[in-house]
Short mmCIF file of N, CA and C in Angstrom, two decimals:
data_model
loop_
_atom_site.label_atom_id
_atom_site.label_comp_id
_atom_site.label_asym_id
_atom_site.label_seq_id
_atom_site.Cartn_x
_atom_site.Cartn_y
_atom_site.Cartn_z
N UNK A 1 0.82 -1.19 0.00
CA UNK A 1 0.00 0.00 0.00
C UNK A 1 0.87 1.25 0.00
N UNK A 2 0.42 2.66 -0.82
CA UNK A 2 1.16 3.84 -0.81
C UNK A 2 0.31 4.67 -0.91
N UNK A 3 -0.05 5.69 0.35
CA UNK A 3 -0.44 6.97 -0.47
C UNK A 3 0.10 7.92 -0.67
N UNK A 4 -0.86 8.52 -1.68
CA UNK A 4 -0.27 9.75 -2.29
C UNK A 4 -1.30 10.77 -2.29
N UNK A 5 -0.66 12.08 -1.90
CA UNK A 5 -1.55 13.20 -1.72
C UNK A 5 -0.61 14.29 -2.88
N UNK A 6 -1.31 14.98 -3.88
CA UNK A 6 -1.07 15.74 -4.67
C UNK A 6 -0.94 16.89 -4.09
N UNK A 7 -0.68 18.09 -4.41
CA UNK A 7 -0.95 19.44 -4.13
C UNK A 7 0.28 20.36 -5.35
N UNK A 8 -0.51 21.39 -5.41
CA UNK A 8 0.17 22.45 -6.42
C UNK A 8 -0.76 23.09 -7.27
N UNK A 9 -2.29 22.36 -7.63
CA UNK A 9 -2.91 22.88 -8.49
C UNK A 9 -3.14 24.14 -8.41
N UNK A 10 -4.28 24.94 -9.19
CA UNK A 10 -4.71 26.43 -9.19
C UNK A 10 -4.66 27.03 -10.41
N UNK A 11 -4.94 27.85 -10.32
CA UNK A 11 -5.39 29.13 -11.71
C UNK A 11 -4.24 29.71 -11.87
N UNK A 12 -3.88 29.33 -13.50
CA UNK A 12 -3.19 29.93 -13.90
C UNK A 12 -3.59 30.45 -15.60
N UNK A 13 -3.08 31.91 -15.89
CA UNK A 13 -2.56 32.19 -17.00
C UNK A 13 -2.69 31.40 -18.33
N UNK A 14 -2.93 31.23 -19.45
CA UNK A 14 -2.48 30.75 -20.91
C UNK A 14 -1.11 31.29 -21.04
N UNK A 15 -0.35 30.22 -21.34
CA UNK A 15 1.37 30.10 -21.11
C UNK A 15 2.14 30.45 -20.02
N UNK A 16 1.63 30.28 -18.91
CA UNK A 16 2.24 30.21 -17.50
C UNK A 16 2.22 28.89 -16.88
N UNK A 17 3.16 28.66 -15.52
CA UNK A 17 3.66 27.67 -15.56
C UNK A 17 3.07 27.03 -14.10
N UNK A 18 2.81 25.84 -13.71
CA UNK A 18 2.88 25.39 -12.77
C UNK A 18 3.43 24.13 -12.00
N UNK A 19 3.60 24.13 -11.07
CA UNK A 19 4.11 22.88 -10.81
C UNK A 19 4.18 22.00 -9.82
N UNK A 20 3.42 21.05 -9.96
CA UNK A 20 2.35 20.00 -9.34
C UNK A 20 3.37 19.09 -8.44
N UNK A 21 3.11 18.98 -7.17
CA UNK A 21 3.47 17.68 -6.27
C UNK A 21 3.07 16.30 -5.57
N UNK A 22 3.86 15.21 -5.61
CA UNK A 22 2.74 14.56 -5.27
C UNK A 22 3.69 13.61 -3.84
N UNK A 23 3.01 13.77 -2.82
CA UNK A 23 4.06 12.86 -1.33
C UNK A 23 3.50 11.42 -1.36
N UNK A 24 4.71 10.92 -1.32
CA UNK A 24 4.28 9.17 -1.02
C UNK A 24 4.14 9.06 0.32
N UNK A 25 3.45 8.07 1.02
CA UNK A 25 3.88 7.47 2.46
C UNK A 25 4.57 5.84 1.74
N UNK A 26 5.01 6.02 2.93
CA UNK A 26 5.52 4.11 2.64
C UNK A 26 7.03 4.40 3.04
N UNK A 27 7.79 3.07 3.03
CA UNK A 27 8.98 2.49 3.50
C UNK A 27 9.40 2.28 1.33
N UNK A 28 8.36 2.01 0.93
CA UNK A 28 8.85 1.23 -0.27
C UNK A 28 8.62 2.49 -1.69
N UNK A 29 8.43 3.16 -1.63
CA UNK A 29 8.48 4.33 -2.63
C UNK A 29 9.55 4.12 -3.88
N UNK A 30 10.60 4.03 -3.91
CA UNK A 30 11.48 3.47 -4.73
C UNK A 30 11.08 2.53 -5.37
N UNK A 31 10.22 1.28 -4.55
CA UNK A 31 9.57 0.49 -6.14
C UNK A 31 8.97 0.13 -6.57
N UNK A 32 8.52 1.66 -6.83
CA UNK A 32 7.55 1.62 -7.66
C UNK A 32 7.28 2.70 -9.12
N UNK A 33 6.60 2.35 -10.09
CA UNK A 33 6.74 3.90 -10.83
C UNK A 33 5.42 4.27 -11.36
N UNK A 34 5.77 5.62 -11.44
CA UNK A 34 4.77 6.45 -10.96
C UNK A 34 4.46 6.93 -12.19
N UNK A 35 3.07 7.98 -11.85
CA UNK A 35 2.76 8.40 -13.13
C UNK A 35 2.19 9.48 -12.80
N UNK A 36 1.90 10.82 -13.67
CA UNK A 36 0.75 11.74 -14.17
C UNK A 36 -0.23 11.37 -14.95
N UNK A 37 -1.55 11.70 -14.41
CA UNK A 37 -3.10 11.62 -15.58
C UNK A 37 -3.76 12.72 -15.05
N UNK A 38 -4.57 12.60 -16.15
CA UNK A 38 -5.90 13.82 -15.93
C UNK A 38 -6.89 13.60 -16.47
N UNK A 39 -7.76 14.31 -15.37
CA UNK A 39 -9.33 14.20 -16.21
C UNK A 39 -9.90 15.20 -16.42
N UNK A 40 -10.44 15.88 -17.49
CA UNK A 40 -11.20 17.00 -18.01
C UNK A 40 -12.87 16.55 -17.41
N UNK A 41 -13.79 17.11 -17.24
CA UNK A 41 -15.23 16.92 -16.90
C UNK A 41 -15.42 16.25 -18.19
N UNK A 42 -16.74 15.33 -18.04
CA UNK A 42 -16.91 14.67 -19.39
C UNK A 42 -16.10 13.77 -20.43
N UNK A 43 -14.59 13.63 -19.79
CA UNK A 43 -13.82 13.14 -20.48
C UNK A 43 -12.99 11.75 -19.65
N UNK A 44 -12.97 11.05 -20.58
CA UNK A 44 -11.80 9.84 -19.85
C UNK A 44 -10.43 10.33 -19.65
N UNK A 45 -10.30 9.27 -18.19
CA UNK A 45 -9.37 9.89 -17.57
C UNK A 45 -7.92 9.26 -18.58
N UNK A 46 -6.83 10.77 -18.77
CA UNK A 46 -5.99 10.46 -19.44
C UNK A 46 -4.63 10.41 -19.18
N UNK A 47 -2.95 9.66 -19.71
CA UNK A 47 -1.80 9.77 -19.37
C UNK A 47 -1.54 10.94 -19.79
N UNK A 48 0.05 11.46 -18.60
CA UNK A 48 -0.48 12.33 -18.89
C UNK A 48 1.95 12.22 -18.78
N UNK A 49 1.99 11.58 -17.91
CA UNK A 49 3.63 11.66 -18.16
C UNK A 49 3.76 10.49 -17.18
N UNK A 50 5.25 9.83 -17.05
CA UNK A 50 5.12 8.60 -16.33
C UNK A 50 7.13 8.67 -15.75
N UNK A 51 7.71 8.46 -15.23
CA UNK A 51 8.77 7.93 -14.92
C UNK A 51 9.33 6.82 -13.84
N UNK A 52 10.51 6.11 -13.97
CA UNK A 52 10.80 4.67 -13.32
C UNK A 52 11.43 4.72 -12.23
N UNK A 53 11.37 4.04 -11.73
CA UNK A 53 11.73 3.63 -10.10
C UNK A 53 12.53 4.59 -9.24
N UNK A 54 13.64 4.63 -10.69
CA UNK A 54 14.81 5.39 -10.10
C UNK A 54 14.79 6.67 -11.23
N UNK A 55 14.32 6.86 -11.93
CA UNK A 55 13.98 8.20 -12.11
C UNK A 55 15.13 8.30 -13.58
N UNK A 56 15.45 7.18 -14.38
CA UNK A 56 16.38 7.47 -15.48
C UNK A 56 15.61 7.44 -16.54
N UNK A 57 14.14 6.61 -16.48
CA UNK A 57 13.85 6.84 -17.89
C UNK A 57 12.19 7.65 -17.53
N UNK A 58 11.49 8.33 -18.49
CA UNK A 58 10.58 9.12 -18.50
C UNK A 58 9.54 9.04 -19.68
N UNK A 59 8.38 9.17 -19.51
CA UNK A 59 7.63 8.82 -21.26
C UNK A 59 6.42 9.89 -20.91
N UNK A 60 6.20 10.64 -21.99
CA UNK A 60 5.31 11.78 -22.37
C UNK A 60 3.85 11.43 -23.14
N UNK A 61 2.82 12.38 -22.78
CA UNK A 61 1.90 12.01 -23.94
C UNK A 61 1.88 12.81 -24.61
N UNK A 62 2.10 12.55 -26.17
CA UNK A 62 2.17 14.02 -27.40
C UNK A 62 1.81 14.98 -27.05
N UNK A 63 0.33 14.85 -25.94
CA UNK A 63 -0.34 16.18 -26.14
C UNK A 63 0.96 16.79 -25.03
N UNK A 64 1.85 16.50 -24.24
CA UNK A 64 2.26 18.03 -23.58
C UNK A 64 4.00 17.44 -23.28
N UNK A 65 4.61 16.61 -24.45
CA UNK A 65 6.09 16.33 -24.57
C UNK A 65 6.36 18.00 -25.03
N UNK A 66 7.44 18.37 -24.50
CA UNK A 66 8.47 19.21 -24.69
C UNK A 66 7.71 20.28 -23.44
N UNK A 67 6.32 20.05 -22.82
CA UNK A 67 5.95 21.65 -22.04
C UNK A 67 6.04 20.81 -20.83
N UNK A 68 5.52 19.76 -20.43
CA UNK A 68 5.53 19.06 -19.06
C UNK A 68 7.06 17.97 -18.88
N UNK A 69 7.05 18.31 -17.75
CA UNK A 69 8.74 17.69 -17.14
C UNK A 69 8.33 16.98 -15.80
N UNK A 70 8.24 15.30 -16.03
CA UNK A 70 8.31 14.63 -14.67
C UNK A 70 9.19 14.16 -13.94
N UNK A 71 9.55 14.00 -12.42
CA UNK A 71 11.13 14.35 -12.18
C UNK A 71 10.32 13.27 -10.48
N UNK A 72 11.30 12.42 -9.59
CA UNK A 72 11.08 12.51 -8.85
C UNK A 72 12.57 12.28 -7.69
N UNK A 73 12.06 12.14 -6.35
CA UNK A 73 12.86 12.34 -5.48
C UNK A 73 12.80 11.45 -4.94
N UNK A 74 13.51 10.16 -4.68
CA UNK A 74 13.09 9.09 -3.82
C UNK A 74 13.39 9.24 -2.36
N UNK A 75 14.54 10.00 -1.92
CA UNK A 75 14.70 10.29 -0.81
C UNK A 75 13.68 11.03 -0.02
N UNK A 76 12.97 11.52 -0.72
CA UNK A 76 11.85 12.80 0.14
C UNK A 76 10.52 11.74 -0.69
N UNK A 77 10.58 10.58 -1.22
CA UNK A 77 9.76 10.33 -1.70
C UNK A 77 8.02 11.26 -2.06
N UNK A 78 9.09 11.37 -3.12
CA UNK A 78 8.14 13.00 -3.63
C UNK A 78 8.08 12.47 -5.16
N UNK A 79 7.50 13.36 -5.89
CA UNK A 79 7.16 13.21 -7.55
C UNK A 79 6.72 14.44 -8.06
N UNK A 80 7.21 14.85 -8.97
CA UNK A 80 7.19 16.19 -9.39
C UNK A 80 6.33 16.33 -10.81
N UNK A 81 5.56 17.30 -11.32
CA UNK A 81 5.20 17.59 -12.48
C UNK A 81 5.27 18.99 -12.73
N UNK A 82 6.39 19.26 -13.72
CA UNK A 82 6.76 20.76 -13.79
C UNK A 82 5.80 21.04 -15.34
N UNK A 83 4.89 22.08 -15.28
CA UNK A 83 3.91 22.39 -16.71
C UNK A 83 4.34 23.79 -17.43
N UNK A 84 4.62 23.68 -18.10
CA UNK A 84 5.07 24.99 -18.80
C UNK A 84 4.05 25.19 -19.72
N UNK A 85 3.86 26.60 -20.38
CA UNK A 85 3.58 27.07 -21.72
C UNK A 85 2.06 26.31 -21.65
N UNK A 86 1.11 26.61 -20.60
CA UNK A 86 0.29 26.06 -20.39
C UNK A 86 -0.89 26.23 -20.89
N UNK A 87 -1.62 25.43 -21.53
CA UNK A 87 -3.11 25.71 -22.73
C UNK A 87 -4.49 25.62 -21.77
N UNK A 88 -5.22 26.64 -22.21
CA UNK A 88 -6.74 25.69 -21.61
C UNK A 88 -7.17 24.52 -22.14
N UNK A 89 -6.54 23.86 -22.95
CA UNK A 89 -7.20 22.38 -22.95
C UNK A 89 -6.29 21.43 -21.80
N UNK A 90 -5.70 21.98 -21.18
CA UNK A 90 -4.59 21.51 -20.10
C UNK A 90 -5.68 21.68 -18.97
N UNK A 91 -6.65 22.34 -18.65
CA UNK A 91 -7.61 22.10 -17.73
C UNK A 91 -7.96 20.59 -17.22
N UNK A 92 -7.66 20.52 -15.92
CA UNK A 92 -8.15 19.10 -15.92
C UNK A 92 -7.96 18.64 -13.88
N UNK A 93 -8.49 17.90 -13.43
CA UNK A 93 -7.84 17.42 -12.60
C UNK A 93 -6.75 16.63 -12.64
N UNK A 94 -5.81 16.90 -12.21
CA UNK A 94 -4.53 16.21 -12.68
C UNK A 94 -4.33 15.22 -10.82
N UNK A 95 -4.15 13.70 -11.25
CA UNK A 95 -4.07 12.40 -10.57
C UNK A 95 -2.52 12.51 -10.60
N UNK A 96 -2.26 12.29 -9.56
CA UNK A 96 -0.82 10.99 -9.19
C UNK A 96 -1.13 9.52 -8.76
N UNK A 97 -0.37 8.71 -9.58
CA UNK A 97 0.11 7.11 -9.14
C UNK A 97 0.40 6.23 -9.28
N UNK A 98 0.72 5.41 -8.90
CA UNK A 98 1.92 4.47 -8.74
C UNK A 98 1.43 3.36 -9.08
N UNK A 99 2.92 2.30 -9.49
CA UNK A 99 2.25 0.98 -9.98
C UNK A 99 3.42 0.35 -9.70
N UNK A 100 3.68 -1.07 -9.78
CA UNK A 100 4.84 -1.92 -9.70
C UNK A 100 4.74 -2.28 -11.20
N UNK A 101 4.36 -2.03 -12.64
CA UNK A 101 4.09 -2.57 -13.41
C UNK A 101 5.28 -2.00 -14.27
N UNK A 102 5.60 -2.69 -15.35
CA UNK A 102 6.85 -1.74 -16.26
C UNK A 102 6.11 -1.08 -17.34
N UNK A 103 6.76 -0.02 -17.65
CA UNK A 103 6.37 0.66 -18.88
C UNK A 103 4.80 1.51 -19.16
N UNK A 104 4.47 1.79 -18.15
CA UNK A 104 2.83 1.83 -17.31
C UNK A 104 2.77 3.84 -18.06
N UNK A 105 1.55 3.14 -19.00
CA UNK A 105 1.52 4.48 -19.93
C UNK A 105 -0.66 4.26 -19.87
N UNK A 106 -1.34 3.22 -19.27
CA UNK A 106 -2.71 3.04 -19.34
C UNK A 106 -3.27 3.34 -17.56
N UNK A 107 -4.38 3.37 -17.68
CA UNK A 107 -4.98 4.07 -16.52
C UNK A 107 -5.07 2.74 -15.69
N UNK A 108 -5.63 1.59 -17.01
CA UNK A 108 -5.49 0.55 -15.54
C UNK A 108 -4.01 -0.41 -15.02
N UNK A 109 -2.95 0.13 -15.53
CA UNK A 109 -2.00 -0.45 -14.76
C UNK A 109 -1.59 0.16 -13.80
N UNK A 110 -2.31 1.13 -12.98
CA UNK A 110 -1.96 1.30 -11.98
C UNK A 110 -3.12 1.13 -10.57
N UNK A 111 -1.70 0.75 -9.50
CA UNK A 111 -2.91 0.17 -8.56
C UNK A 111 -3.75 1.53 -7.29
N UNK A 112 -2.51 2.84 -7.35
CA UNK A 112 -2.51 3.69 -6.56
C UNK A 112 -2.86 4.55 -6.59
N UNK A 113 -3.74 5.70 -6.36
CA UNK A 113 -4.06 7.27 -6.98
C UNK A 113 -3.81 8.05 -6.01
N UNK A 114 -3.68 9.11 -6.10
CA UNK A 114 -3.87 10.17 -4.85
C UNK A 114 -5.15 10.58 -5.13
N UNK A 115 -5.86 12.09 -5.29
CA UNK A 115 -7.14 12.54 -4.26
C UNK A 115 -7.37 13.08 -5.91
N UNK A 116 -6.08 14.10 -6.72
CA UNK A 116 -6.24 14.77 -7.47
C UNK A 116 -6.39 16.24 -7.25
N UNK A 117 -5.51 16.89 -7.79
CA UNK A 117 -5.51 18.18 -7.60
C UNK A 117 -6.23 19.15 -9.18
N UNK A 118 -7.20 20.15 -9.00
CA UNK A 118 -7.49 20.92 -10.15
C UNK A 118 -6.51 21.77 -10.62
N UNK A 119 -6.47 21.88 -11.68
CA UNK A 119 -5.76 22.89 -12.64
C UNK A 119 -6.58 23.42 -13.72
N UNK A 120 -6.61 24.62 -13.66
CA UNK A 120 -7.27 25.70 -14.65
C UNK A 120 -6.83 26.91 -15.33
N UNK A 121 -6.40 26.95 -16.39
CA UNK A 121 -6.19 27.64 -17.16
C UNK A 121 -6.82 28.48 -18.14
N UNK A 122 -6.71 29.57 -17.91
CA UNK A 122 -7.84 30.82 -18.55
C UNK A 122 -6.96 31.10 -19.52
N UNK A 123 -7.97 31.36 -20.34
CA UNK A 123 -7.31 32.15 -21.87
C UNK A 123 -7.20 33.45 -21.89
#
């Protein structure tokens, strides 16, 4: 078992930046890997960025490779989502969580979520 509590969301700007956190509890944080998703109202929930255990490899979803940067900290067992150059279709509740699974880019390979934090972006 791991939870995770998000925090960072809020109102921001069209092309301003924010940047989302997410705290593990646990002894075992290291192994596991983690992920970003989001859900827009009305919409399935989507990937959104993902990185591994130890934090060397990282995978994007088209919609926000080159503006979103996922990064984490195993020592502070923490997880980071840095958003740049930010769109209103980037509106969404944005999820953290975790999985023991490899290569975990689908909603159901993971076993863990946090609460979800909102993000909104005005044009």
């Amino acid at each position: 078992q791991v939870q995770l509590v998000e925090s960072g969301g809020g109102l921001v700007q069209t092309g301003g930046s924010l940047r989302l956190s997410c705290a593990a509890s646990g002894r075992t944080f290291s192994s596991y890997n983690m992920g970003w998703f989001r859900q827009a109202p009305g919409k399935e929930r989507e990937f959104v960025a993902a990185i591994s255990r130890s934090g060397g490899s990282t995978g994007y979803a088209d919609s926000v490779k080159g503006r979103f940067t996922i990064s984490r900290d195993n020592a502070k067992n923490m997880v980071y989502l840095q958003m740049n150059r930010l769109k209103p279709e980037d509106t969404a509740v944005y999820y953290c969580a975790a999985t023991l699974k490899v290569r975990p880019t689908m909603v159901a390979l993971y076993d863990y979520w946090g609460q979800g934090t909102q993000v909104t972006v005005s044009a």
